mmCIF file of C-alpha atoms in Angstrom:
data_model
loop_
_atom_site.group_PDB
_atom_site.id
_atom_site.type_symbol
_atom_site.label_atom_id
_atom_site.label_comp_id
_atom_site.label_asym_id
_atom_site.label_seq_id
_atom_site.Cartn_x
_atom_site.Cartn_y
_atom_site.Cartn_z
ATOM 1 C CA UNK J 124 0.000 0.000 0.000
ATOM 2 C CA UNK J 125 1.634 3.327 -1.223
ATOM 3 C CA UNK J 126 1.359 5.286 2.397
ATOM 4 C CA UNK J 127 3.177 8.274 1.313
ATOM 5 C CA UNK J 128 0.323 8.865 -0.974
ATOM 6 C CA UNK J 129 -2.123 9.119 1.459
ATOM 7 C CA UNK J 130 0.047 11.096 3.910
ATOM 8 C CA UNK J 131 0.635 13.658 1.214
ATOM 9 C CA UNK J 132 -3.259 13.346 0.675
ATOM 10 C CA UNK J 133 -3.968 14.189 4.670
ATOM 11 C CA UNK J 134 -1.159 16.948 4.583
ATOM 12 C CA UNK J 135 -2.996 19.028 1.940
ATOM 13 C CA UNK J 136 -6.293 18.500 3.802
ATOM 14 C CA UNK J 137 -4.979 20.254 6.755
ATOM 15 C CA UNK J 138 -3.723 23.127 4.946
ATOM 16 C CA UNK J 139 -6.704 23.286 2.876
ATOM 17 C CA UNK J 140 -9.646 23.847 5.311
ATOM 18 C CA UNK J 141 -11.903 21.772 3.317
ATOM 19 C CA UNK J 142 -14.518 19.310 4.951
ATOM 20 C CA UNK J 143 -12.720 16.223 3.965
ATOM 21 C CA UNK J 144 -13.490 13.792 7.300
ATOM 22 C CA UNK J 145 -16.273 11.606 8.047
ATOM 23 C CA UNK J 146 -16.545 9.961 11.357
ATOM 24 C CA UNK J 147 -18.715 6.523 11.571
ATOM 25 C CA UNK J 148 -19.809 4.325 14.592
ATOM 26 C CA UNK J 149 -20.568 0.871 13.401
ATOM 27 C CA UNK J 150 -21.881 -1.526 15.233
ATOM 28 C CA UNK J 151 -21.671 -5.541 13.927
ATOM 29 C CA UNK J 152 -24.590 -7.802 13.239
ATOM 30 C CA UNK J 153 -24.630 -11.987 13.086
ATOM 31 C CA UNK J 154 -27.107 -12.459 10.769
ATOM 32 C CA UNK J 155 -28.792 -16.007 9.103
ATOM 33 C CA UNK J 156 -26.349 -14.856 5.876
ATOM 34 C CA UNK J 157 -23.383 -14.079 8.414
ATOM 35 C CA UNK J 158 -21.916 -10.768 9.571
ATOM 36 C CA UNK J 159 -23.289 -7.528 9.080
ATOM 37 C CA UNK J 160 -22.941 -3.495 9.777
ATOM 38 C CA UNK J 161 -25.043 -1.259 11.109
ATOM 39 C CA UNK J 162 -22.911 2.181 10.900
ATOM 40 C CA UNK J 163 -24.258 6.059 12.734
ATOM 41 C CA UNK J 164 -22.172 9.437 10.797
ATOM 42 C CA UNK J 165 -22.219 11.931 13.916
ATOM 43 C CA UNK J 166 -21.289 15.544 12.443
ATOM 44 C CA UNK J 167 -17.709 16.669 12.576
ATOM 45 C CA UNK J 168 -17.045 20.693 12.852
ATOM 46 C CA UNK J 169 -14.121 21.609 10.937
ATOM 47 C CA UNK J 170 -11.913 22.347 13.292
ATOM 48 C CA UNK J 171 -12.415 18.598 14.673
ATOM 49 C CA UNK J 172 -12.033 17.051 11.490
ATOM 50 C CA UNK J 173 -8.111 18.645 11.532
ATOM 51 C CA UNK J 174 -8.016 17.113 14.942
ATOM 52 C CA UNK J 175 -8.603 13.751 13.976
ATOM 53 C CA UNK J 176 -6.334 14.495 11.199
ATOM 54 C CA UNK J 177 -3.442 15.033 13.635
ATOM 55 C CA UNK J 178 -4.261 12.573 15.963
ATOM 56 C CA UNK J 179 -3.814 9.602 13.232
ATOM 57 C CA UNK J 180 -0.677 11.396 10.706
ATOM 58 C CA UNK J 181 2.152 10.296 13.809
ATOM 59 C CA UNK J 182 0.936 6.615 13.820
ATOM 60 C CA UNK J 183 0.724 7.044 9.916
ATOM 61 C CA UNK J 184 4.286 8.512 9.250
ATOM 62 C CA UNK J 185 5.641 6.258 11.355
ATOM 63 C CA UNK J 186 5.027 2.994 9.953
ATOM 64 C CA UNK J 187 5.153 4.364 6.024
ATOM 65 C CA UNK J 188 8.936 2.701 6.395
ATOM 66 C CA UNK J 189 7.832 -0.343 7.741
ATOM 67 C CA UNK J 190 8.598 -3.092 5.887
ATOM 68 C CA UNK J 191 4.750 -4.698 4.289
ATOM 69 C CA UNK J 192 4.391 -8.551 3.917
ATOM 70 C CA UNK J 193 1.517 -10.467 2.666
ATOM 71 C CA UNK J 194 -1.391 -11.308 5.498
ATOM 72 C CA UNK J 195 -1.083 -14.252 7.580
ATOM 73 C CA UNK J 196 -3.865 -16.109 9.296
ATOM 74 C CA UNK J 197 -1.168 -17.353 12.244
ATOM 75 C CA UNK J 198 0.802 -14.339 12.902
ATOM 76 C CA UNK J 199 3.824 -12.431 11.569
ATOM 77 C CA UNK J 200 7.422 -11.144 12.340
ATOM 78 C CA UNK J 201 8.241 -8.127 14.811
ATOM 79 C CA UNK J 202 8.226 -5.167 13.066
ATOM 80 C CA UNK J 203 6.619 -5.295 10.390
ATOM 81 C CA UNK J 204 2.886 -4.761 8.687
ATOM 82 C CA UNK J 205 0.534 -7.082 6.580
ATOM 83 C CA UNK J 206 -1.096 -6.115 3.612
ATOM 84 C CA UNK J 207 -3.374 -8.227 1.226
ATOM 85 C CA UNK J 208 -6.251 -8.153 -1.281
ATOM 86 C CA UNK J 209 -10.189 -6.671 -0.630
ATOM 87 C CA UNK J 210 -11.061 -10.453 -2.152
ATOM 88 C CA UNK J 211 -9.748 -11.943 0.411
ATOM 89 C CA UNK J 212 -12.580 -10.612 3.875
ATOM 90 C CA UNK J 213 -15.036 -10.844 0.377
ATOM 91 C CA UNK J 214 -18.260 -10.324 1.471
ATOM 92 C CA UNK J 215 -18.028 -8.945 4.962
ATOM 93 C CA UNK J 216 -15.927 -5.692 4.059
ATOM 94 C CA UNK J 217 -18.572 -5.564 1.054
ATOM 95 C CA UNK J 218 -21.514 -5.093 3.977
ATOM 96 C CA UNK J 219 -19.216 -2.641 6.135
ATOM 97 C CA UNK J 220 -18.495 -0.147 3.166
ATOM 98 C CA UNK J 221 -22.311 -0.550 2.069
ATOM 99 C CA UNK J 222 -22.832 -0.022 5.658
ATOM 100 C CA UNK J 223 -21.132 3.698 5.548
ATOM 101 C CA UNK J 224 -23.055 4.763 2.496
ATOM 102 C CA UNK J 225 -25.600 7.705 2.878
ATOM 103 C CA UNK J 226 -28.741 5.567 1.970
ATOM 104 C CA UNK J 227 -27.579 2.381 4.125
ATOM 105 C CA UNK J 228 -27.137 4.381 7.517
ATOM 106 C CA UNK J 229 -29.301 4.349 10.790
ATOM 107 C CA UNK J 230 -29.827 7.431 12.283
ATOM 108 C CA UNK J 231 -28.889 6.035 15.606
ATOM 109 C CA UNK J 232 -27.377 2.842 16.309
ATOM 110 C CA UNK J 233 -29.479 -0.335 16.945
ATOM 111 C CA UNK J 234 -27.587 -0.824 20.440
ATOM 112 C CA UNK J 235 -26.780 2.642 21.499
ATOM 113 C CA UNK J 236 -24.225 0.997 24.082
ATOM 114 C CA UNK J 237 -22.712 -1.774 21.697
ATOM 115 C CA UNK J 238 -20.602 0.417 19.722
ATOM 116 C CA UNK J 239 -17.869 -2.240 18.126
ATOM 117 C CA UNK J 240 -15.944 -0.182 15.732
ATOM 118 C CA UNK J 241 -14.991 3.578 14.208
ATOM 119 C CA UNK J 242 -14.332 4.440 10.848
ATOM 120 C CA UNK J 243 -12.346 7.545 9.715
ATOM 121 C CA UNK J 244 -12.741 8.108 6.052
ATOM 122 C CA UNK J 245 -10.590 10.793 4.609
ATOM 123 C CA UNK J 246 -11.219 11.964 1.069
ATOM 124 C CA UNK J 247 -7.489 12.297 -0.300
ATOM 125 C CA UNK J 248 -8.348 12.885 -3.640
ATOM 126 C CA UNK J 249 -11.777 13.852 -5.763
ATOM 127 C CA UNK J 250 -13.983 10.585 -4.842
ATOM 128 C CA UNK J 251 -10.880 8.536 -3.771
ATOM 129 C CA UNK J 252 -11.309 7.482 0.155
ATOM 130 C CA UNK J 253 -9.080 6.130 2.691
ATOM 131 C CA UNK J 254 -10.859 4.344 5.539
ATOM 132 C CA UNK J 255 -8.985 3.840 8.805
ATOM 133 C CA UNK J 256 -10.676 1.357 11.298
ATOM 134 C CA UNK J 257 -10.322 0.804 15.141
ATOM 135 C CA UNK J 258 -12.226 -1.546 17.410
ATOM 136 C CA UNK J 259 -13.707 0.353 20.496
ATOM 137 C CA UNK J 260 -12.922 -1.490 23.541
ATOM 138 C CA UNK J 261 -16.604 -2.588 25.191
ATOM 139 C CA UNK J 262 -16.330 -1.256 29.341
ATOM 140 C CA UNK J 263 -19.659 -3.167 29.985
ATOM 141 C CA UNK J 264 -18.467 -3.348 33.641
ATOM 142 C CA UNK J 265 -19.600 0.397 33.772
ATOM 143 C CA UNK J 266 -23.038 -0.258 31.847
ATOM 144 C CA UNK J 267 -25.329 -0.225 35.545
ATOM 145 C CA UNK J 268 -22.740 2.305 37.164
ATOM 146 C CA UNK J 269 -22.508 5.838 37.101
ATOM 147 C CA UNK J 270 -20.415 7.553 34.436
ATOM 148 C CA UNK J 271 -18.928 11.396 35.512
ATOM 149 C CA UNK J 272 -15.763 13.414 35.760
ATOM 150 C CA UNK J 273 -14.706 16.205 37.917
ATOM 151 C CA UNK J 274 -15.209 19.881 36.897
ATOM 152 C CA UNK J 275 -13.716 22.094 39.155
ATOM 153 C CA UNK J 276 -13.856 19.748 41.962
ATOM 154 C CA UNK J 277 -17.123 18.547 41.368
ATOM 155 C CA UNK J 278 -18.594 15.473 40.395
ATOM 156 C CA UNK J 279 -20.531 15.438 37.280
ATOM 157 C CA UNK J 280 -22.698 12.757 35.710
ATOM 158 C CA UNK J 281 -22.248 12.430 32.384
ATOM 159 C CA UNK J 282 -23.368 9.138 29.435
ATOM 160 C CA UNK J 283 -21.182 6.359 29.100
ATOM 161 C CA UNK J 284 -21.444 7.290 25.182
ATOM 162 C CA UNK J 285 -17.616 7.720 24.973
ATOM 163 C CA UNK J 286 -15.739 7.127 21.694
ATOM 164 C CA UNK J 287 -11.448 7.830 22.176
ATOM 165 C CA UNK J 288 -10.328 8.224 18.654
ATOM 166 C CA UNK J 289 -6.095 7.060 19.123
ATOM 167 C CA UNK J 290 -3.315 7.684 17.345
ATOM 168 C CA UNK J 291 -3.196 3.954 16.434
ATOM 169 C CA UNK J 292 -5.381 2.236 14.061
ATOM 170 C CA UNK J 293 -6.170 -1.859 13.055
ATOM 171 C CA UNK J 294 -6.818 -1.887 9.430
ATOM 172 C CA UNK J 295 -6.049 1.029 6.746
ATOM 173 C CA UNK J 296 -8.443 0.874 3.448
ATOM 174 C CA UNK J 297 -7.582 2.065 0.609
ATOM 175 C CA UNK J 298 -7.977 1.421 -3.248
ATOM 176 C CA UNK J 299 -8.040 -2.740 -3.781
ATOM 177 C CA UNK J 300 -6.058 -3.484 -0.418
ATOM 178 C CA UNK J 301 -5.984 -3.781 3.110
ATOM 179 C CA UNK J 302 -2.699 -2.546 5.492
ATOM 180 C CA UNK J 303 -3.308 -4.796 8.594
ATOM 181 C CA UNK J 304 -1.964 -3.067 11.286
ATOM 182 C CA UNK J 305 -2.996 -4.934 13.438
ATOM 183 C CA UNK J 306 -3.186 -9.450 12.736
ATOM 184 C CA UNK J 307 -5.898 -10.248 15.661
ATOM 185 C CA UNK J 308 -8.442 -7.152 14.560
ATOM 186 C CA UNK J 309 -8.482 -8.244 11.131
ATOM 187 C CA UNK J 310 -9.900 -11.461 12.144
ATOM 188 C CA UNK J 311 -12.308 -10.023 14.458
ATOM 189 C CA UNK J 312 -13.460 -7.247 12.574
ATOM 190 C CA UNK J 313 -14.286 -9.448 9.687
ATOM 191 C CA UNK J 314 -15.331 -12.631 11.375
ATOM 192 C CA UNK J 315 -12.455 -14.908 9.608
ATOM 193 C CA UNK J 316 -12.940 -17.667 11.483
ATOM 194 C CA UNK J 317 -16.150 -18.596 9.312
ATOM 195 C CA UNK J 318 -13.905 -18.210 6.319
ATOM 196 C CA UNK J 319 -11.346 -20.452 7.593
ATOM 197 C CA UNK J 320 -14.006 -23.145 8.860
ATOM 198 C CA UNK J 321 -15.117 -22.909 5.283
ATOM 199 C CA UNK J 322 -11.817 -23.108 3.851
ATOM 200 C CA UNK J 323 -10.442 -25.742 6.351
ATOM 201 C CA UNK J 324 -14.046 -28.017 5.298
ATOM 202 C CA UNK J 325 -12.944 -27.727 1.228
ATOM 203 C CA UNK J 326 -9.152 -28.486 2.064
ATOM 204 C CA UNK J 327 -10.170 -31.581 4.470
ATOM 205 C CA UNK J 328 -12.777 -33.082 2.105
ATOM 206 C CA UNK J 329 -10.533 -33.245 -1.084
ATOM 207 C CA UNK J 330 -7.721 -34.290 1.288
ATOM 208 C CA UNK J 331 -9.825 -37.007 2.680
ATOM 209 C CA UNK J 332 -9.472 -38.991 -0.687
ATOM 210 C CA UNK J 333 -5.930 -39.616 -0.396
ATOM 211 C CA UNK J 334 -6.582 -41.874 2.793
ATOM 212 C CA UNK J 335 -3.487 -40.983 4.795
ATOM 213 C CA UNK J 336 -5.233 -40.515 7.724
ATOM 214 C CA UNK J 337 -6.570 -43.363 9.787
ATOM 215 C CA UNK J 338 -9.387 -41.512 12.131
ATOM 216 C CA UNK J 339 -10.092 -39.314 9.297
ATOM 217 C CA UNK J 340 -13.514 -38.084 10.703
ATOM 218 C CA UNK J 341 -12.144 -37.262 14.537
ATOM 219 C CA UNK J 342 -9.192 -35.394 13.031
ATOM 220 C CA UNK J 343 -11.230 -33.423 10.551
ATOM 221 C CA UNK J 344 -14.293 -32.363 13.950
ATOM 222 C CA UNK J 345 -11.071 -31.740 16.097
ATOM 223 C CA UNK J 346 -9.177 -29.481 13.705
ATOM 224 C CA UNK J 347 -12.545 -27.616 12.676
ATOM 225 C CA UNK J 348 -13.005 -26.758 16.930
ATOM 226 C CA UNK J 349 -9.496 -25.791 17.311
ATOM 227 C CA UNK J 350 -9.046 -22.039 16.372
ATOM 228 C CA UNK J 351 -5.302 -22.212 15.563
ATOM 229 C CA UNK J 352 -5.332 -25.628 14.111
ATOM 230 C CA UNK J 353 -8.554 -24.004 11.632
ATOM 231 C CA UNK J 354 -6.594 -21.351 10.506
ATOM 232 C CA UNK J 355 -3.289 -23.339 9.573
ATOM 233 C CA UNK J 356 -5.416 -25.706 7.840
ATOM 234 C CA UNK J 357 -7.283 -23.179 5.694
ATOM 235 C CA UNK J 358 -3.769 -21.900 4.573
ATOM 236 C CA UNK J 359 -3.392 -24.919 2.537
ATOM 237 C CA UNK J 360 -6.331 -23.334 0.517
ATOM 238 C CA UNK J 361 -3.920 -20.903 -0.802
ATOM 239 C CA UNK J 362 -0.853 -23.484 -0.714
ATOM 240 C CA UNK J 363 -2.306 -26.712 -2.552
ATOM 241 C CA UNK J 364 1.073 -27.654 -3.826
ATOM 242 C CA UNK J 365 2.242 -28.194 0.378
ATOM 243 C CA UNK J 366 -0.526 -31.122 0.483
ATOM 244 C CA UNK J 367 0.233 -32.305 -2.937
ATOM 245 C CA UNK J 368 4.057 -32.686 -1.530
ATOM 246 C CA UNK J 369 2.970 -34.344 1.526
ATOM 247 C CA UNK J 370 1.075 -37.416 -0.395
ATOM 248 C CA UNK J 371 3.871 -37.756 -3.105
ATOM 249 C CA UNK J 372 6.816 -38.034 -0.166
ATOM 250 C CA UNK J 373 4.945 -39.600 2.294
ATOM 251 C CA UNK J 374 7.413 -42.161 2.155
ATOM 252 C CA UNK J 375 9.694 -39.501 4.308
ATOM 253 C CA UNK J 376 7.102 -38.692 6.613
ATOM 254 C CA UNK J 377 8.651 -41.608 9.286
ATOM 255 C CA UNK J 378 11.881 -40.042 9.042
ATOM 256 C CA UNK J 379 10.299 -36.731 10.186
ATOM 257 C CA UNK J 380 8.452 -38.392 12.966
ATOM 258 C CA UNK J 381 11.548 -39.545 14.097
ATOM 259 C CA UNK J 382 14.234 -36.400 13.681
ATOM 260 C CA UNK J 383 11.480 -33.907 15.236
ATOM 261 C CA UNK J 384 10.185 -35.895 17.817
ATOM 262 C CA UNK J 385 6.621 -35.706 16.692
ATOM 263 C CA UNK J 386 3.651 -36.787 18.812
ATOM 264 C CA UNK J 387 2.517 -38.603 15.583
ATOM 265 C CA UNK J 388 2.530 -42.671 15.028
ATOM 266 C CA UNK J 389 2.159 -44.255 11.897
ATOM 267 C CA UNK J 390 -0.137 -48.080 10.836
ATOM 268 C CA UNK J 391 1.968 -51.263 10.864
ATOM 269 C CA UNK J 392 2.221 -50.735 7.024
ATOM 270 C CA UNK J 393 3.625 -47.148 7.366
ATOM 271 C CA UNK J 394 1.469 -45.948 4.844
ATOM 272 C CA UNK J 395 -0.792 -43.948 7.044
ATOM 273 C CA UNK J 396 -1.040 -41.656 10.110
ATOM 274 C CA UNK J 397 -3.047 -42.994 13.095
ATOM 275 C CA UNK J 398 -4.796 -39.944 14.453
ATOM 276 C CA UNK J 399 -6.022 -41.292 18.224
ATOM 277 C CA UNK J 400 -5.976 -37.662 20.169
ATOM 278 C CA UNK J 401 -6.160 -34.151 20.058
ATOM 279 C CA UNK J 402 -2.662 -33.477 21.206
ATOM 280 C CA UNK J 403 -1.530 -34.738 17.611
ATOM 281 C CA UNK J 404 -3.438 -31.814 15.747
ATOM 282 C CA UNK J 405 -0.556 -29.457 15.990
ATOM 283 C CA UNK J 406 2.425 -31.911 14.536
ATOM 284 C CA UNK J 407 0.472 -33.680 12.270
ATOM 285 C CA UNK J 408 -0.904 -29.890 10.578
ATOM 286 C CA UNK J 409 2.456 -28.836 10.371
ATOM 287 C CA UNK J 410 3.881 -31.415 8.870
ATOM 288 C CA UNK J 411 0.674 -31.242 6.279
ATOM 289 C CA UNK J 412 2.381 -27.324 5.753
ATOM 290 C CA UNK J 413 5.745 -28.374 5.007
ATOM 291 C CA UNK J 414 6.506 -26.632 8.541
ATOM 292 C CA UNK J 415 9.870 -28.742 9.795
ATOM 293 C CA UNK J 416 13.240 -27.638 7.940
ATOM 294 C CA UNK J 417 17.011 -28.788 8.171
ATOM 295 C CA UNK J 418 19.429 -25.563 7.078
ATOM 296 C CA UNK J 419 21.242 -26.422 3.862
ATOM 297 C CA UNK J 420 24.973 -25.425 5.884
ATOM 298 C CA UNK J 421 24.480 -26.668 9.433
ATOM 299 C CA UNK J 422 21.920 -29.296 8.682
ATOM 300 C CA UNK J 423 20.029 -27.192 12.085
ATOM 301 C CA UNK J 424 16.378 -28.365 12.591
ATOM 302 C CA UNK J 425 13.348 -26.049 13.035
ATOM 303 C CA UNK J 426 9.887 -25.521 13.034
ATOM 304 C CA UNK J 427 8.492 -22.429 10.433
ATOM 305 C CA UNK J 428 5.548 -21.997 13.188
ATOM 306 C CA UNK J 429 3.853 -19.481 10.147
ATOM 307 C CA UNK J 430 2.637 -21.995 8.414
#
């Protein structure tokens, strides 16, 4: 994602005194057809629209050096961002841009007190947005209490209807991609998990055929229930060729077992895996990713735990 251009894009804004940015509270819906948005557009003065502007540009400026690598569903390295394609949330960042459009909006929230996310959109350039999203954190402890803050001493109730807009932000929008700023939001935000239950179900069923599994069934329920296990399993939807390796060298899967320890155990013909418990999801999905490595000079042994 080209930062710069939409720091250059904020910069003019606040030298321009133009009404360039919108403010949305959006609230999330689970629906019979899956996730959806309910957004609210409170009005921004001018003079609070620079505000936000200055608020965000630090956070902004700061990580338009920072080195972008493609999204991954199990984490990433220190110091760096993720970026990837629109396609790939599909239908839920559909409904949360739909959401923010003038015709789709409620005039007041559904849940006045389940406010779940805020949306600055910035218009850098003549009908060309940036969207910068933040999950608000839910203080429900506070929801039968009494909300107030001192004013010369004295106590004064106020509403809990408190929004902070930070410096940081989860997820920057902008033309066909998404900067993830932050992995766990993305999935939240979005609701992954359904896509990588969905995912995980195609890459199980057509890996069913091969019959290297013995316990097929219990493996497939226990890695569907296990929210890391899902989510390294639905990454084989967008690496076939690891699964493809794993049947065609399955004759080197004992050696594995044996050089990495694995909590795995193969039939008395060595031609399949014996899944018999839960603690064998984790070695037996990374070795289905290609996950355990010998270095070409020292012959060292490790796990990639990306994958």
């Amino acid at each position: 994602m080209n930062i710069g251009k939409i720091e250059d894009g904020i910069t003019k804004i606040l030298v321009s005194n133009s009404s360039k940015v919108s403010l949305f509270i959006i609230e999330k819906l689970d629906t019979k057809d899956g996730l959806d948005y309910i957004s609210h557009k409170p009005s921004l003065d001018l003079e609070l629209q620079k505000e936000i502007i200055k608020v965000i540009k630090p956070t902004l400026s700061k990580i338009k050096n920072t080195e972008q690598i493609e999204f991954n569903e199990n984490g990433r390295p220190n110091g760096v961002v993720e970026w990837c394609k629109k396609d790939y949330v599909g239908v839920s960042l559909e409904r949360l841009l739909n959401s923010l459009k003038e015709d789709m909006r409620k005039e007041k929230l559904i849940d006045s007190d389940k406010k779940d996310i805020y949306c600055i959109r910035i218009e850098i350039d003549s009908g060309e947005y940036v969207y910068f999203l933040n999950r608000i954190p839910q203080l429900r402890k506070f929801e039968k209490g009494i909300w107030g803050r001192l004013v010369d001493s004295t106590f004064k109730k106020t509403t809990n209807a408190f929004i902070g807009i930070e410096p940081n932000f989860d997820l920057i929008i902008y033309q066909e991609e998404i900067l993830v700023v932050n992995n766990v939001a993305m999935q939240r935000i979005f609701d992954l998990r359904t896509k990588y239950i969905e995912n995980a179900n195609s890459v199980l069923s057509s890996f069913e055929d091969s019959e290297k599994i013995e316990g097929f069934e219990q493996f497939k329920m226990d890695s569907i229930e296990d929210g890391n296990v899902v989510k390294r399993v639905s990454r084989l939807m967008e690496k076939p060729e690891r699964m493809t390796r794993f049947i065609d060298n399955f004759d080197k899967v004992e050696q594995i077992i044996i050089e990495f320890d694995l909590n795995i155990e193969l039939n008395a013909e060595k031609t399949k895996i014996k899944y018999t418990d839960k603690k064998q999801l984790n070695d037996i999905v990374k070795l289905l990713n290609d996950a355990y490595y010998k270095t070409v000079l020292s012959g060292e042994k490790g796990v990639d735990e990306l994958r």
